[in-house]
Short mmCIF file of C-alpha atoms and ligand atoms in Angstrom, two decimals:
data_model
loop_
_atom_site.label_atom_id
_atom_site.label_comp_id
_atom_site.label_asym_id
_atom_site.label_seq_id
_atom_site.Cartn_x
_atom_site.Cartn_y
_atom_site.Cartn_z
CA MET A 1 6.84 2.01 6.79
CA SER A 2 8.19 4.29 4.42
CA PHE A 3 9.01 3.45 0.33
CA LEU A 4 10.80 6.80 0.09
CA ARG A 5 13.23 8.23 2.81
CA ILE A 6 15.68 11.24 2.68
CA ASP A 7 17.81 11.11 5.74
CA ALA A 8 19.36 14.19 7.00
CA VAL A 9 19.88 15.35 3.70
CA SER A 10 22.38 18.61 3.12
CA LYS A 11 23.56 20.18 0.04
CA SER A 12 26.02 22.71 -0.13
CA PHE A 13 27.48 24.66 -3.46
CA GLY A 14 30.84 25.75 -2.58
CA ALA A 15 30.12 27.81 0.98
CA ASN A 16 26.28 28.07 -0.08
CA THR A 17 24.73 24.96 1.89
CA VAL A 18 21.06 25.57 0.25
CA VAL A 19 19.49 22.09 1.48
CA LYS A 20 19.79 21.65 5.29
CA LYS A 21 19.66 18.59 7.34
CA PHE A 22 16.34 17.58 5.28
CA ASP A 23 14.12 14.50 6.42
CA LEU A 24 11.43 12.96 4.71
CA SER A 25 9.36 9.56 4.81
CA ILE A 26 6.99 9.20 2.31
CA ARG A 27 4.60 6.30 2.11
CA LYS A 28 4.15 3.92 -1.11
CA GLY A 29 1.48 6.19 -3.13
CA GLU A 30 1.62 8.59 -1.27
CA PHE A 31 1.61 12.28 -3.14
CA ILE A 32 3.54 14.84 -1.47
CA SER A 33 4.33 18.82 -2.22
CA LEU A 34 7.08 20.71 -1.68
CA LEU A 35 6.04 24.02 -1.28
CA GLY A 36 8.04 27.03 -0.28
CA PRO A 37 9.30 30.33 -1.97
CA SER A 38 11.69 30.50 -4.88
CA GLY A 39 14.90 29.77 -4.31
CA CYS A 40 13.99 27.94 -0.73
CA GLY A 41 15.92 24.41 -2.16
CA LYS A 42 12.74 22.82 -3.86
CA THR A 43 14.53 21.73 -7.15
CA THR A 44 17.60 20.64 -5.26
CA VAL A 45 15.72 18.01 -2.65
CA LEU A 46 14.24 16.92 -5.61
CA ARG A 47 17.15 16.76 -7.87
CA MET A 48 19.27 14.36 -5.64
CA VAL A 49 15.47 12.00 -5.46
CA ALA A 50 16.21 11.67 -9.10
CA GLY A 51 20.28 11.68 -9.03
CA PHE A 52 21.44 14.55 -10.78
CA GLU A 53 22.83 16.41 -7.91
CA MET A 54 24.71 14.13 -5.27
CA PRO A 55 23.66 15.29 -1.45
CA SER A 56 26.99 16.51 0.72
CA SER A 57 25.87 14.30 3.36
CA GLY A 58 22.82 12.39 4.62
CA SER A 59 21.52 9.32 2.38
CA ILE A 60 18.24 8.60 0.52
CA VAL A 61 16.47 5.26 0.30
CA ILE A 62 13.92 3.85 -2.15
CA ASP A 63 11.71 0.49 -1.01
CA GLY A 64 14.77 -0.24 1.08
CA ASP A 65 17.50 -0.19 -1.90
CA ASP A 66 20.34 2.96 -0.58
CA VAL A 67 20.47 5.09 -4.05
CA THR A 68 22.55 7.81 -2.60
CA ASN A 69 25.71 7.20 -4.73
CA ARG A 70 23.33 5.72 -7.41
CA PRO A 71 23.66 7.38 -10.71
CA ALA A 72 19.80 9.08 -12.21
CA ASN A 73 19.46 6.31 -14.97
CA ARG A 74 19.88 3.40 -12.36
CA ARG A 75 17.04 4.45 -9.63
CA ARG A 76 14.16 3.98 -11.82
CA ILE A 77 12.96 7.23 -11.26
CA GLY A 78 10.47 9.59 -13.70
CA MET A 79 10.68 13.15 -14.15
CA VAL A 80 8.62 15.96 -15.39
CA PHE A 81 9.97 19.22 -15.71
CA GLN A 82 8.39 22.95 -15.52
CA ALA A 83 8.55 23.25 -19.09
CA TYR A 84 9.76 22.66 -23.16
CA ALA A 85 11.82 19.52 -22.22
CA LEU A 86 10.40 17.33 -24.98
CA PHE A 87 12.75 16.02 -27.53
CA PRO A 88 11.53 18.40 -30.66
CA ASN A 89 12.92 16.47 -33.34
CA MET A 90 10.50 13.75 -32.09
CA ASN A 91 6.66 12.88 -32.45
CA VAL A 92 4.88 12.30 -29.62
CA PHE A 93 5.10 8.24 -29.95
CA ASN A 94 9.08 8.35 -29.89
CA ASN A 95 8.56 11.05 -27.00
CA VAL A 96 7.27 8.20 -24.78
CA ALA A 97 8.98 5.47 -26.50
CA PHE A 98 12.44 6.87 -25.22
CA GLY A 99 12.64 5.48 -22.22
CA LEU A 100 11.29 1.84 -23.20
CA LYS A 101 14.06 1.91 -26.08
CA ILE A 102 16.29 2.45 -23.41
CA THR A 103 15.46 -0.41 -21.45
CA GLY A 104 15.87 -2.90 -24.55
CA ALA A 105 12.17 -3.68 -24.67
CA GLY A 106 11.04 -5.19 -27.92
CA LYS A 107 8.89 -3.46 -30.05
CA ALA A 108 5.65 -4.51 -29.75
CA GLN A 109 6.24 -4.30 -25.84
CA ILE A 110 7.43 -0.27 -27.00
CA ARG A 111 4.35 -0.54 -29.26
CA THR A 112 1.32 -1.66 -26.48
CA ARG A 113 3.29 0.34 -23.37
CA VAL A 114 3.00 4.20 -25.69
CA GLU A 115 -0.27 3.43 -26.86
CA GLU A 116 -1.28 1.94 -23.01
CA MET A 117 0.22 5.55 -21.86
CA LEU A 118 -1.50 8.08 -24.57
CA SER A 119 -4.51 6.97 -23.63
CA LEU A 120 -3.77 7.31 -20.22
CA ILE A 121 -3.19 10.73 -20.95
CA GLY A 122 -6.17 10.96 -23.40
CA LEU A 123 -3.91 12.09 -26.56
CA SER A 124 -3.96 8.92 -28.78
CA HIS A 125 -5.00 10.84 -31.61
CA LEU A 126 -1.81 13.00 -31.55
CA ALA A 127 0.88 9.99 -31.58
CA ASP A 128 2.34 11.30 -34.97
CA ARG A 129 2.31 15.20 -33.80
CA TYR A 130 5.38 16.72 -32.83
CA PRO A 131 5.74 19.26 -29.55
CA TYR A 132 5.73 22.26 -31.60
CA GLN A 133 2.49 21.40 -32.83
CA MET A 134 0.62 21.13 -29.17
CA SER A 135 -0.55 23.12 -26.91
CA GLY A 136 1.55 23.66 -23.64
CA GLY A 137 -0.73 21.71 -21.97
CA GLN A 138 -0.76 18.41 -24.01
CA GLN A 139 2.76 18.58 -24.20
CA GLN A 140 3.09 18.47 -20.59
CA ARG A 141 0.87 15.30 -20.54
CA VAL A 142 3.28 13.90 -23.11
CA ALA A 143 5.94 14.65 -20.47
CA LEU A 144 3.51 12.76 -17.82
CA ALA A 145 3.64 9.61 -20.29
CA ARG A 146 6.97 9.68 -21.58
CA ALA A 147 7.82 9.46 -17.62
CA LEU A 148 5.60 6.77 -16.75
CA ALA A 149 5.95 4.85 -18.98
CA PRO A 150 8.92 3.25 -18.11
CA GLN A 151 7.25 2.00 -14.84
CA PRO A 152 9.30 4.08 -12.73
CA ARG A 153 9.12 3.54 -8.63
CA VAL A 154 8.73 7.15 -8.15
CA LEU A 155 7.19 10.00 -10.04
CA LEU A 156 8.66 13.88 -9.74
CA LEU A 157 7.03 16.84 -11.07
CA ASP A 158 9.20 19.96 -10.90
CA GLU A 159 6.52 22.58 -11.06
CA PRO A 160 5.16 21.49 -14.43
CA LEU A 161 2.41 23.37 -14.49
CA SER A 162 4.14 26.59 -13.79
CA ALA A 163 4.07 27.29 -17.58
CA LEU A 164 0.84 26.80 -18.53
CA ASP A 165 -2.46 29.47 -18.36
CA ALA A 166 -5.01 29.88 -15.38
CA LYS A 167 -7.45 27.27 -16.53
CA ILE A 168 -5.18 24.54 -17.99
CA ARG A 169 -2.99 24.58 -15.14
CA THR A 170 -6.36 23.62 -12.53
CA SER A 171 -7.70 21.33 -15.03
CA LEU A 172 -4.15 19.73 -15.63
CA ARG A 173 -3.51 18.80 -11.83
CA GLU A 174 -7.03 17.79 -11.06
CA GLU A 175 -5.57 15.15 -13.83
CA ILE A 176 -2.62 14.57 -12.56
CA ARG A 177 -3.77 13.49 -9.24
CA GLN A 178 -6.47 11.49 -11.06
CA ILE A 179 -3.63 9.49 -12.98
CA GLN A 180 -1.43 9.30 -9.87
CA GLN A 181 -3.97 7.54 -7.88
CA ARG A 182 -4.84 5.09 -10.39
CA LEU A 183 -1.35 4.18 -10.81
CA GLY A 184 -0.99 4.16 -7.23
CA ILE A 185 2.50 5.86 -7.79
CA THR A 186 4.30 7.68 -5.34
CA THR A 187 5.19 11.01 -6.29
CA ILE A 188 6.81 14.40 -5.26
CA PHE A 189 5.82 17.67 -6.76
CA VAL A 190 7.28 20.75 -6.43
CA THR A 191 5.57 24.21 -6.86
CA HIS A 192 5.64 27.38 -5.25
CA ASP A 193 1.80 27.95 -5.58
CA GLN A 194 0.34 27.35 -2.31
CA GLU A 195 -3.30 25.98 -3.35
CA GLU A 196 -1.90 24.14 -5.80
CA ALA A 197 -0.32 21.98 -3.02
CA LEU A 198 -3.16 22.05 -0.70
CA SER A 199 -5.56 21.34 -4.00
CA ILE A 200 -3.66 17.87 -4.75
CA SER A 201 -1.65 16.72 -1.71
CA ASP A 202 -1.95 13.82 0.35
CA ARG A 203 0.67 15.57 2.58
CA VAL A 204 2.68 18.98 1.86
CA VAL A 205 6.00 20.30 3.27
CA VAL A 206 6.38 23.40 3.63
CA MET A 207 9.90 24.41 2.64
CA ASN A 208 11.80 27.80 4.38
CA ALA A 209 15.73 28.38 3.18
CA GLY A 210 16.71 24.66 2.70
CA ARG A 211 14.97 23.35 5.95
CA ALA A 212 11.07 21.69 6.33
CA ASP A 213 9.45 23.88 8.26
CA GLN A 214 6.47 22.10 8.67
CA ILE A 215 5.16 18.69 7.54
CA GLY A 216 1.14 17.55 6.95
CA THR A 217 -1.96 17.23 5.41
CA PRO A 218 -2.96 20.15 3.96
CA TYR A 219 -5.89 20.16 6.96
CA GLU A 220 -3.28 20.71 9.24
CA ILE A 221 -0.84 22.86 7.42
CA TYR A 222 -3.92 25.41 6.69
CA ASN A 223 -5.59 25.03 9.85
CA ARG A 224 -2.65 24.36 12.50
CA PRO A 225 0.48 26.13 10.75
CA ALA A 226 3.32 25.54 13.09
CA THR A 227 5.62 28.24 12.52
CA ARG A 228 5.33 31.81 11.82
CA PHE A 229 6.92 31.58 7.90
CA VAL A 230 4.46 28.52 7.72
CA ALA A 231 1.11 30.60 8.79
CA GLY A 232 2.51 33.94 6.04
CA PHE A 233 3.19 31.55 3.45
CA VAL A 234 -0.14 29.31 3.27
CA GLY A 235 -2.98 31.06 2.53
CA THR A 236 -3.97 34.94 3.69
CA LEU A 237 -3.54 35.59 7.38
CA SER A 238 -4.12 39.26 9.05
CA LEU A 239 -1.69 39.37 11.87
CA VAL A 240 -2.91 41.76 14.90
CA ASP A 241 -0.74 42.40 18.05
CA GLY A 242 -1.88 41.89 21.66
CA VAL A 243 -1.03 42.00 24.66
CA ALA A 244 -1.04 38.61 26.90
CA GLY A 245 -3.29 38.73 29.32
CA SER A 246 -3.98 35.65 32.44
CA ASP A 247 -3.69 32.22 30.60
CA HIS A 248 -6.53 31.97 27.72
CA THR A 249 -6.71 35.68 26.95
CA VAL A 250 -5.04 37.97 24.87
CA ALA A 251 -6.00 42.11 24.85
CA VAL A 252 -5.85 44.00 21.44
CA GLY A 253 -6.73 47.35 22.45
CA ASP A 254 -9.82 47.33 24.56
CA CYS A 255 -11.30 43.90 23.00
CA PRO A 256 -10.26 40.91 25.25
CA ILE A 257 -9.79 37.82 23.00
CA THR A 258 -10.20 34.50 24.19
CA LEU A 259 -8.16 31.74 23.26
CA ALA A 260 -8.70 28.13 22.64
CA GLU A 261 -5.80 26.92 24.62
CA PRO A 262 -3.83 29.05 27.22
CA SER A 263 -1.01 31.17 25.51
CA ARG A 264 1.87 30.25 27.07
CA CYS A 265 3.54 33.63 27.62
CA GLU A 266 3.80 35.86 30.68
CA PRO A 267 0.86 38.29 31.23
CA GLY A 268 2.05 42.00 29.72
CA THR A 269 4.14 40.47 27.15
CA PRO A 270 3.20 40.90 23.70
CA VAL A 271 1.67 38.19 21.40
CA THR A 272 0.47 38.46 17.55
CA LEU A 273 -2.80 37.00 16.61
CA ALA A 274 -3.39 35.78 13.00
CA LEU A 275 -6.88 35.04 11.40
CA ARG A 276 -7.49 33.67 8.39
CA PRO A 277 -10.50 36.16 6.34
CA GLU A 278 -12.91 33.63 6.66
CA ALA A 279 -12.30 32.68 9.76
CA VAL A 280 -13.81 36.77 11.10
CA LYS A 281 -17.32 37.30 10.64
CA LEU A 282 -20.18 40.43 11.09
CA GLU A 283 -22.62 38.10 12.47
CA GLN A 284 -22.35 36.90 16.22
CA THR A 285 -23.44 32.96 16.72
CA ALA A 286 -23.29 31.52 20.14
CA GLU A 287 -19.24 30.06 19.48
CA ARG A 288 -18.20 33.08 18.07
CA ILE A 289 -17.56 34.81 21.55
CA ASN A 290 -14.73 36.68 20.46
CA ARG A 291 -15.79 40.66 19.27
CA LEU A 292 -13.09 43.03 17.92
CA THR A 293 -13.91 46.40 17.61
CA CYS A 294 -12.60 47.72 13.79
CA ARG A 295 -13.32 50.42 11.50
CA VAL A 296 -13.76 49.36 7.53
CA GLU A 297 -10.79 50.90 5.26
CA ASP A 298 -11.92 49.93 2.14
CA THR A 299 -14.10 46.83 0.68
CA SER A 300 -13.57 44.99 -2.50
CA PHE A 301 -16.06 42.98 -4.85
CA LEU A 302 -14.53 39.77 -6.20
CA GLY A 303 -17.72 38.13 -6.71
CA SER A 304 -19.50 36.03 -4.45
CA VAL A 305 -16.94 36.88 -1.92
CA VAL A 306 -16.79 40.49 -0.51
CA ARG A 307 -13.17 41.35 1.39
CA LEU A 308 -13.26 44.52 3.93
CA ARG A 309 -9.95 45.70 4.92
CA LEU A 310 -10.40 46.92 8.38
CA SER A 311 -8.59 48.51 11.08
CA SER A 312 -8.12 47.28 14.34
CA ALA A 313 -6.69 48.49 17.61
CA GLY A 314 -3.63 45.53 16.68
CA GLY A 315 -3.48 46.21 12.80
CA THR A 316 -5.12 46.27 9.68
CA LEU A 317 -7.20 42.83 8.71
CA LEU A 318 -9.22 41.11 6.53
CA ALA A 319 -12.37 39.73 6.77
CA ASP A 320 -14.42 37.79 3.58
CA THR A 321 -18.03 38.19 3.98
CA PHE A 322 -20.18 35.87 1.25
CA ASN A 323 -22.20 38.60 -1.43
CA SER A 324 -25.90 38.81 -0.33
CA PRO A 325 -27.92 41.10 -2.96
CA ALA A 326 -30.03 41.73 -0.11
CA ALA A 327 -27.53 42.88 2.60
CA PRO A 328 -25.23 45.17 1.14
CA PRO A 329 -21.36 45.58 2.44
CA PRO A 330 -20.50 48.19 5.13
CA VAL A 331 -18.95 51.12 3.93
CA PRO A 332 -15.64 52.66 4.36
CA GLY A 333 -15.52 54.58 7.39
CA GLU A 334 -18.04 52.56 9.26
CA LYS A 335 -17.65 51.45 12.83
CA VAL A 336 -18.23 47.37 12.97
CA ASP A 337 -17.57 44.57 15.22
CA LEU A 338 -15.99 41.41 13.80
CA TYR A 339 -16.68 38.39 15.48
CA PHE A 340 -14.82 34.54 15.87
CA SER A 341 -14.54 31.68 18.07
CA PRO A 342 -11.76 30.78 19.89
CA ALA A 343 -10.75 28.36 17.85
CA ASP A 344 -10.07 30.74 14.73
CA VAL A 345 -7.58 32.45 17.06
CA ILE A 346 -3.69 31.11 16.12
CA ALA A 347 -1.47 32.84 18.29
CA LEU A 348 1.98 33.34 17.29
CA ALA A 349 5.20 33.99 19.80
CA LYS A 350 6.13 37.30 19.33
CA GLU A 351 9.79 36.60 17.42
CA PRO A 352 9.90 36.08 13.73
CA GLY A 353 10.51 32.30 12.97
CA ALA A 354 9.43 30.97 16.63
CA LYS A 355 7.23 27.86 17.18
CA ALA A 356 3.31 28.81 16.88
CA VAL A 357 2.45 28.41 20.71
CA GLN A 358 -1.43 27.76 19.97
CA ALA A 359 -2.70 26.89 17.07
CA ALA A 360 -6.49 26.84 15.84
CA HIS A 361 -8.23 22.87 15.81
N1 ADP B 1 24.11 24.42 -9.42
C1 ADP B 1 24.06 24.88 -8.77
N2 ADP B 1 24.97 25.56 -8.17
C2 ADP B 1 25.08 26.70 -7.42
N3 ADP B 1 23.91 26.95 -6.62
C3 ADP B 1 22.54 26.67 -7.14
C4 ADP B 1 23.04 25.50 -7.78
N4 ADP B 1 21.61 24.64 -7.77
C5 ADP B 1 20.77 25.62 -7.00
N5 ADP B 1 21.48 26.85 -6.52
C6 ADP B 1 20.93 27.40 -5.45
O1 ADP B 1 20.08 26.70 -4.57
C7 ADP B 1 19.43 27.41 -4.36
C8 ADP B 1 18.38 26.64 -3.90
O2 ADP B 1 18.00 26.59 -5.49
P1 ADP B 1 16.38 25.68 -5.74
O3 ADP B 1 16.71 24.36 -5.17
O4 ADP B 1 17.04 25.50 -7.16
O5 ADP B 1 15.11 26.56 -5.45
P2 ADP B 1 13.61 25.94 -5.69
O6 ADP B 1 13.81 24.99 -6.54
O7 ADP B 1 13.28 26.06 -4.06
O8 ADP B 1 13.44 27.69 -6.51
C9 ADP B 1 19.09 28.86 -4.63
O9 ADP B 1 20.09 30.09 -4.26
C10 ADP B 1 20.14 28.20 -6.17
O10 ADP B 1 20.87 29.70 -6.45
MG1 MG B 2 12.88 25.07 -8.91
#
């Protein structure tokens, strides 16, 4: 049973349709990320759920309640923006109390709730501070407390971490996830950062030009991308050109590659194989029945991982190997064989935007 339903929602600004028949059903307490490149319509979807923007068509239902045409302040939704959205002339206490005052709560009730919220975000000791006296990370935690204080039905977060430095970004995203789980609040989180989306979401919606290309768990999105766009946008992927053979095989130069499922391509037609850098190995095992001969072009030492850039008959690909002091990585110019299992190959139909014809399991 879905708690929040976005049903065939479209949005046009003049002649420009930026959200196209967007469907999404969210369970109560679920954490959903909208992931996609800049301009794909993520913020517009969020603003329509919040009521800051009206859909050109379609409907939005929250807990059985059709809110499509209801103003923002009557939807019981909490929202956190990218940054710098606190009231600069109010201290932390008054920022968090703001939404409660609007609902007409009593003084004692407001104090209790604000204290509860500040304790939730670990900033009880900063109640008297003003936004300019706090770090970006602290300000975003206050923004979260402010959004949650009036007990909204849905929490909307629009790239709340993107203005922070890398370390704070990682710790705050984990904190957001913990708070969300503790409160069990239904949440939509917008980001263009795939690692962020994959690390904290129950499900991820990958958006491409106003549409949902794929909706799935982080595991499904990463391992079974439904389209070429998703495959390219989520994670690092090497694309290698091959030619379909019979049923389960694709030839890359002289190397026959076996797929987990039939390619469903006419023998002799072009097929693109997608391989994750962590799936291709220099060591052979019983499962890694595929062998692709390559030449090392370049190596980059990333610490625990050494990334190799290699050329094959089907094009360039990347391979990640673990650093080992006992076994130095191959050097540029060296010929090596890469090994991988049928399940690690994603076969993509040739045309851009086409559905994947076979995905890894
Ligand atoms: N109020 C508006 N008027 C006209 N065009 C807009 C408006 N808001 C957004 N757009 C356009 O809609 C598209 C999607 O924007 P947005 O939803 O902000 O994308 P994202 O959040 O994914 O970066 C962009 O091309 C943007 O320029
Ligand atoms: Mg945006």
